mmCIF file with all atom_site columns, C-alpha atoms in Angstrom:
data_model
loop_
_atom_site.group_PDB
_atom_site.id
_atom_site.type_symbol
_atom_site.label_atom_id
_atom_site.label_alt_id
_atom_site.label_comp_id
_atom_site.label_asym_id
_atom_site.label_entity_id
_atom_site.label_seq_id
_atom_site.pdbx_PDB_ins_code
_atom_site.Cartn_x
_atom_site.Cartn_y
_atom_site.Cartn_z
_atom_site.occupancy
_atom_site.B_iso_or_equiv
_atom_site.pdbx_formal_charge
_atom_site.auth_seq_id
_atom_site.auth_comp_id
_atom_site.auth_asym_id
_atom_site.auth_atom_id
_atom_site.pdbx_PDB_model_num
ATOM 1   C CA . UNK A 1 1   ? 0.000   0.000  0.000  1.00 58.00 ? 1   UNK A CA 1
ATOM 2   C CA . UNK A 1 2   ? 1.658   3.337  -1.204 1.00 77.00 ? 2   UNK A CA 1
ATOM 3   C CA . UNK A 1 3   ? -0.941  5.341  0.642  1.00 86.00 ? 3   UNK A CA 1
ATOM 4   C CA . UNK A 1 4   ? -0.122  9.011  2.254  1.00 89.00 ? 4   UNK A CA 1
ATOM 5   C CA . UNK A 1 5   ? -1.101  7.910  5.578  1.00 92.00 ? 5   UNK A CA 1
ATOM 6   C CA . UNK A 1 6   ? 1.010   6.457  8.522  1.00 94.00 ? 6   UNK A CA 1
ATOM 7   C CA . UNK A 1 7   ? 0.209   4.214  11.646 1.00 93.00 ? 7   UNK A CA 1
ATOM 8   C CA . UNK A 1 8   ? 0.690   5.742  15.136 1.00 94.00 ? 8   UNK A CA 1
ATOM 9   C CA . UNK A 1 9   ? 0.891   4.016  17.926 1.00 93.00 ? 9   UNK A CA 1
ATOM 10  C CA . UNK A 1 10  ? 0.044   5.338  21.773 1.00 93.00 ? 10  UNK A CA 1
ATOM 11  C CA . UNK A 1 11  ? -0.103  4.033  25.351 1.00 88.00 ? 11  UNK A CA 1
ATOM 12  C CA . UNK A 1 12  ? -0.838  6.034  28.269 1.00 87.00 ? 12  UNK A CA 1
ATOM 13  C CA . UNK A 1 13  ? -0.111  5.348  32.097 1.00 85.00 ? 13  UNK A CA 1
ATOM 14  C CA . UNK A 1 14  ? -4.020  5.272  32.494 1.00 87.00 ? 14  UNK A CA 1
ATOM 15  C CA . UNK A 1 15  ? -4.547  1.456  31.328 1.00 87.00 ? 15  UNK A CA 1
ATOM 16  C CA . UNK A 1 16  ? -4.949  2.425  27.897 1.00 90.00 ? 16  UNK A CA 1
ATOM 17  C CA . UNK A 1 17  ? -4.033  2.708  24.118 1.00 93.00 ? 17  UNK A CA 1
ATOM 18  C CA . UNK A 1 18  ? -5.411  3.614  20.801 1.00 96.00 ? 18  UNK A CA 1
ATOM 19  C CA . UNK A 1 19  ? -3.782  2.766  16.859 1.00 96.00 ? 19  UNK A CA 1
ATOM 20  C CA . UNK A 1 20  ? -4.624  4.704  14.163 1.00 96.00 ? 20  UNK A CA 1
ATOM 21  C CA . UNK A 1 21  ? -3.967  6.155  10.660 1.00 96.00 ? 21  UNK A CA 1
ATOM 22  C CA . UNK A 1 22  ? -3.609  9.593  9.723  1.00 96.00 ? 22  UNK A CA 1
ATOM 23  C CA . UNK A 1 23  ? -3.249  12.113 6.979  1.00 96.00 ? 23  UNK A CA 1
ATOM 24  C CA . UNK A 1 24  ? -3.365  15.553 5.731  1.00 95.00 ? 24  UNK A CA 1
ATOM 25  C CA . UNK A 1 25  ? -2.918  15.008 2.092  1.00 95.00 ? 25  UNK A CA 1
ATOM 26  C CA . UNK A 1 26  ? -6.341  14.792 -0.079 1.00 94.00 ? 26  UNK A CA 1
ATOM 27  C CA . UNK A 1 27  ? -5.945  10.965 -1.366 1.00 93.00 ? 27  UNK A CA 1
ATOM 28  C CA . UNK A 1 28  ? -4.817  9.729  2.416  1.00 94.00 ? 28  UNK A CA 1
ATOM 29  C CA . UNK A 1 29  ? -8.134  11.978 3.664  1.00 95.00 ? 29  UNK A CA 1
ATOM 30  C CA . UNK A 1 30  ? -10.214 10.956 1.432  1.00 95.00 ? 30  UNK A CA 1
ATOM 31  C CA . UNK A 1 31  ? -9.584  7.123  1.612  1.00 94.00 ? 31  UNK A CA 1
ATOM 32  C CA . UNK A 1 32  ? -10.165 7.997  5.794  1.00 96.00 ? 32  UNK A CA 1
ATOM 33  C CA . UNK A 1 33  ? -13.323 9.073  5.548  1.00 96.00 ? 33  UNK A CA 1
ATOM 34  C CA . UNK A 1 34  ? -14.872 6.608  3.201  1.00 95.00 ? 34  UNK A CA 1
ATOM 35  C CA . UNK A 1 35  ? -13.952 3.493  5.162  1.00 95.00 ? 35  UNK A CA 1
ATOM 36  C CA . UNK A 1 36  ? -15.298 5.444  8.485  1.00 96.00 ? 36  UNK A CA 1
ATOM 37  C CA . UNK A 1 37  ? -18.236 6.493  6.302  1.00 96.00 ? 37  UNK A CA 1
ATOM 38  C CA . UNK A 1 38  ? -18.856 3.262  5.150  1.00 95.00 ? 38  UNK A CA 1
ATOM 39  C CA . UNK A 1 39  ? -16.807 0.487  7.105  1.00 96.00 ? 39  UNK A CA 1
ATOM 40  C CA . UNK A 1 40  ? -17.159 1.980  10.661 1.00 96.00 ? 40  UNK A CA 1
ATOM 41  C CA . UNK A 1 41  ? -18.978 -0.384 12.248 1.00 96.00 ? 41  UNK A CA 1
ATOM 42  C CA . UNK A 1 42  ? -17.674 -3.521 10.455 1.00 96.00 ? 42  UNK A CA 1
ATOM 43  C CA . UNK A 1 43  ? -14.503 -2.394 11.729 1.00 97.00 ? 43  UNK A CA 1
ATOM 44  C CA . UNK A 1 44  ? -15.228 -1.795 15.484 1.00 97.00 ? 44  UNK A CA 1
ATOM 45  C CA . UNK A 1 45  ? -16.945 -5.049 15.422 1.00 97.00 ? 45  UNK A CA 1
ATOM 46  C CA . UNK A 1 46  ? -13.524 -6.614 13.893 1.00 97.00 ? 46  UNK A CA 1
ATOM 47  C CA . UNK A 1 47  ? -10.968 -4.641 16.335 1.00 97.00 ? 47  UNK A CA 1
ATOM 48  C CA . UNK A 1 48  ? -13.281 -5.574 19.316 1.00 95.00 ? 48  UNK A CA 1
ATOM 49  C CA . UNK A 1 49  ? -12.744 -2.082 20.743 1.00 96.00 ? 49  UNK A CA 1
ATOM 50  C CA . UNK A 1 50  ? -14.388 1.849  19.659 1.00 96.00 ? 50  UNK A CA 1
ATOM 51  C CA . UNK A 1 51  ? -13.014 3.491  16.676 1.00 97.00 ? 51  UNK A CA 1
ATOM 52  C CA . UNK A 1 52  ? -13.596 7.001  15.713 1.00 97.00 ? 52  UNK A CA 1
ATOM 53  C CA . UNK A 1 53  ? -12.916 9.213  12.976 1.00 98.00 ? 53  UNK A CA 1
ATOM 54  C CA . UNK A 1 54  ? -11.439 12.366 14.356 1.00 97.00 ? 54  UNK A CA 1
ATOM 55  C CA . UNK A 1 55  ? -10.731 16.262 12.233 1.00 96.00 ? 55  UNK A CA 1
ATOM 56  C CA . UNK A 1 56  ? -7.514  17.691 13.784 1.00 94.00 ? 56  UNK A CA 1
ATOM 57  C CA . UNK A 1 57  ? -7.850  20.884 15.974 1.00 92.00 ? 57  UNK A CA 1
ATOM 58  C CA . UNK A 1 58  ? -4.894  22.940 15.006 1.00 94.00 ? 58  UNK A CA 1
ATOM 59  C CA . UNK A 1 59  ? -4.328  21.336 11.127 1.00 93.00 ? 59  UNK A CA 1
ATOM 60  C CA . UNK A 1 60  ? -7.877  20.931 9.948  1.00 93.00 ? 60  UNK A CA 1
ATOM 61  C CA . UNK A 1 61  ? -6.889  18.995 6.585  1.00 94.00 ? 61  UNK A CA 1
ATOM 62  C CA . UNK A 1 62  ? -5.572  16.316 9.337  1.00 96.00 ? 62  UNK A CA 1
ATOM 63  C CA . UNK A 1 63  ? -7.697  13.447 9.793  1.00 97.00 ? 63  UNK A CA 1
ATOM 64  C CA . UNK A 1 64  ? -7.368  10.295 12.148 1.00 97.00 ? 64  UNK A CA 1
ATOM 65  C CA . UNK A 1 65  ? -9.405  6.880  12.681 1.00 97.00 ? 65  UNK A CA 1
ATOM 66  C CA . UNK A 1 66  ? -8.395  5.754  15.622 1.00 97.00 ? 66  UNK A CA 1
ATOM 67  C CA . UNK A 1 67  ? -8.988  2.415  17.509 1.00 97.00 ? 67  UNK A CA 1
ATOM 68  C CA . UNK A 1 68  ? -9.053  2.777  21.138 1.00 96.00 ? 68  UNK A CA 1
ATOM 69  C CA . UNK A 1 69  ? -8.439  0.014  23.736 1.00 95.00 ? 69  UNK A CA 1
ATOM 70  C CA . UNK A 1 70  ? -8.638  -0.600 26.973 1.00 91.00 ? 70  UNK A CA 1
ATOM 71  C CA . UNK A 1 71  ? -6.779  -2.754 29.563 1.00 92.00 ? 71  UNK A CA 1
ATOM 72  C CA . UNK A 1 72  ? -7.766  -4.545 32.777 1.00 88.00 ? 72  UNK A CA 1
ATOM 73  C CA . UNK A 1 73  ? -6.018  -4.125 35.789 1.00 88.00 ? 73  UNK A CA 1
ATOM 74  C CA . UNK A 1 74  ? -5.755  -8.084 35.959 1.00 92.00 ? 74  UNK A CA 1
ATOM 75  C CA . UNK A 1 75  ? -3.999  -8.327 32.616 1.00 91.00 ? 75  UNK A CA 1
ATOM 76  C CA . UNK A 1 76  ? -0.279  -9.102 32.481 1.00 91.00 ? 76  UNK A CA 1
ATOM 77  C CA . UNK A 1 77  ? 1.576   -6.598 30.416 1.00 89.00 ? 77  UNK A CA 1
ATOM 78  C CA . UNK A 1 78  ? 2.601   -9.475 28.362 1.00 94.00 ? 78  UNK A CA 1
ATOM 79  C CA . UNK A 1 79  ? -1.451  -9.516 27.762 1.00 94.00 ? 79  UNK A CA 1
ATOM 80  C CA . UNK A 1 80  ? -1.820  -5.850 26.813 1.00 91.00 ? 80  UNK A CA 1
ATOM 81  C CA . UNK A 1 81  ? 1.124   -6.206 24.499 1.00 91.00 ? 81  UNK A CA 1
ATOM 82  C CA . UNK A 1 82  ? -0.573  -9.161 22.619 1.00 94.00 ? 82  UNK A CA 1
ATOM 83  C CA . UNK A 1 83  ? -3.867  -7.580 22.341 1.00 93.00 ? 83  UNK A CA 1
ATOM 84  C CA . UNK A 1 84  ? -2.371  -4.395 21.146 1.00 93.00 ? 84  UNK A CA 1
ATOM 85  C CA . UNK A 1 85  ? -0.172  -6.012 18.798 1.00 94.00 ? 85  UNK A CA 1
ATOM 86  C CA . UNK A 1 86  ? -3.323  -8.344 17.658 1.00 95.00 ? 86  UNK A CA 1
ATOM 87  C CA . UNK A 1 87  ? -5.313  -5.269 17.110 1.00 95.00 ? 87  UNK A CA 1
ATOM 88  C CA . UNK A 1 88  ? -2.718  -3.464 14.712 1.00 95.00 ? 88  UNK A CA 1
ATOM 89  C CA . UNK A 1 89  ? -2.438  -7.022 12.866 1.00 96.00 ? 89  UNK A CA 1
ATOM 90  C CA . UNK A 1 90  ? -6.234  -6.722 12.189 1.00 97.00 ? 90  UNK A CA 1
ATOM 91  C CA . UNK A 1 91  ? -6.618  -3.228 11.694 1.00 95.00 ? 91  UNK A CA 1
ATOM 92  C CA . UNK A 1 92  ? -3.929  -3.324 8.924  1.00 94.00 ? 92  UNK A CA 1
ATOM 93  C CA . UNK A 1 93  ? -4.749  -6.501 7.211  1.00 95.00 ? 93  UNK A CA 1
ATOM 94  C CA . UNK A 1 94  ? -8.492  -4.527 6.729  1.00 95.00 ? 94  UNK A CA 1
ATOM 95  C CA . UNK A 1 95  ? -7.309  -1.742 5.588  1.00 93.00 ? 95  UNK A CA 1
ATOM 96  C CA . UNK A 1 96  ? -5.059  -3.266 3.035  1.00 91.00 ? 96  UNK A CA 1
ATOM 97  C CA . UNK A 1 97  ? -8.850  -5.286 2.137  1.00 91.00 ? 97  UNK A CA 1
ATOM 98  C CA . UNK A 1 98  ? -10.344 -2.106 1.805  1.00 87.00 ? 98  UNK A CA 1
ATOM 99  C CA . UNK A 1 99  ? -7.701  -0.212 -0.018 1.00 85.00 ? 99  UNK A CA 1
ATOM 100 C CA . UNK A 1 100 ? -7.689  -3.187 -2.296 1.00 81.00 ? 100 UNK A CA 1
ATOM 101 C CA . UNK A 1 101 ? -11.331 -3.316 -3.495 1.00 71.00 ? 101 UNK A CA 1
ATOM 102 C CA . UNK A 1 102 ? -12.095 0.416  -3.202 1.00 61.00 ? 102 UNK A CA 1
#
């Protein structure tokens, strides 16, 4: 995928962590906002987890759709490192889907 978008990745001392892709140039925005226009649900249901399309603040031609997760206090940090990772697996594998057939 040669797409003008790139993964972040963030965890916070508060138990949780969110993956997403985001871009400011017109063919990386674009593709954003038709897969949360049209895939949103389909993809929270996949990532097990909420996913939101967010506009940036300060650079308004900035757009995000981001997966956020949560951890238990019970799970191992071996745990939250699997899920996370698990979650990035799936969330790339259907975007490259999407990409593919759009």
């Amino acid at each position: 995928m040669n797409i003008p978008w790139k993964f972040v990745f963030v965890y916070k001392k508060d138990r949780t962590a969110s993956v997403f892709i985001e871009s400011y140039k017109k063919e990386g925005t674009d593709l954003i906002r038709s897969i949360a226009s049209n895939h949103l649900e389909e993809l929270r249901v996949l990532l097990g987890c909420e996913v939101e399309l967010i506009r940036g603040s300060r650079n308004t031609d900035l757009y995000k759709l981001v997966a956020k997760l949560n951890f238990f206090e019970h799970q191992s940090f071996d745990e939250c490192v699997s899920q996370y990772t698990n979650t990035f697996v799936k969330y790339q594998q259907f975007l490259k889907a999407k990409v593919r057939h759009s």
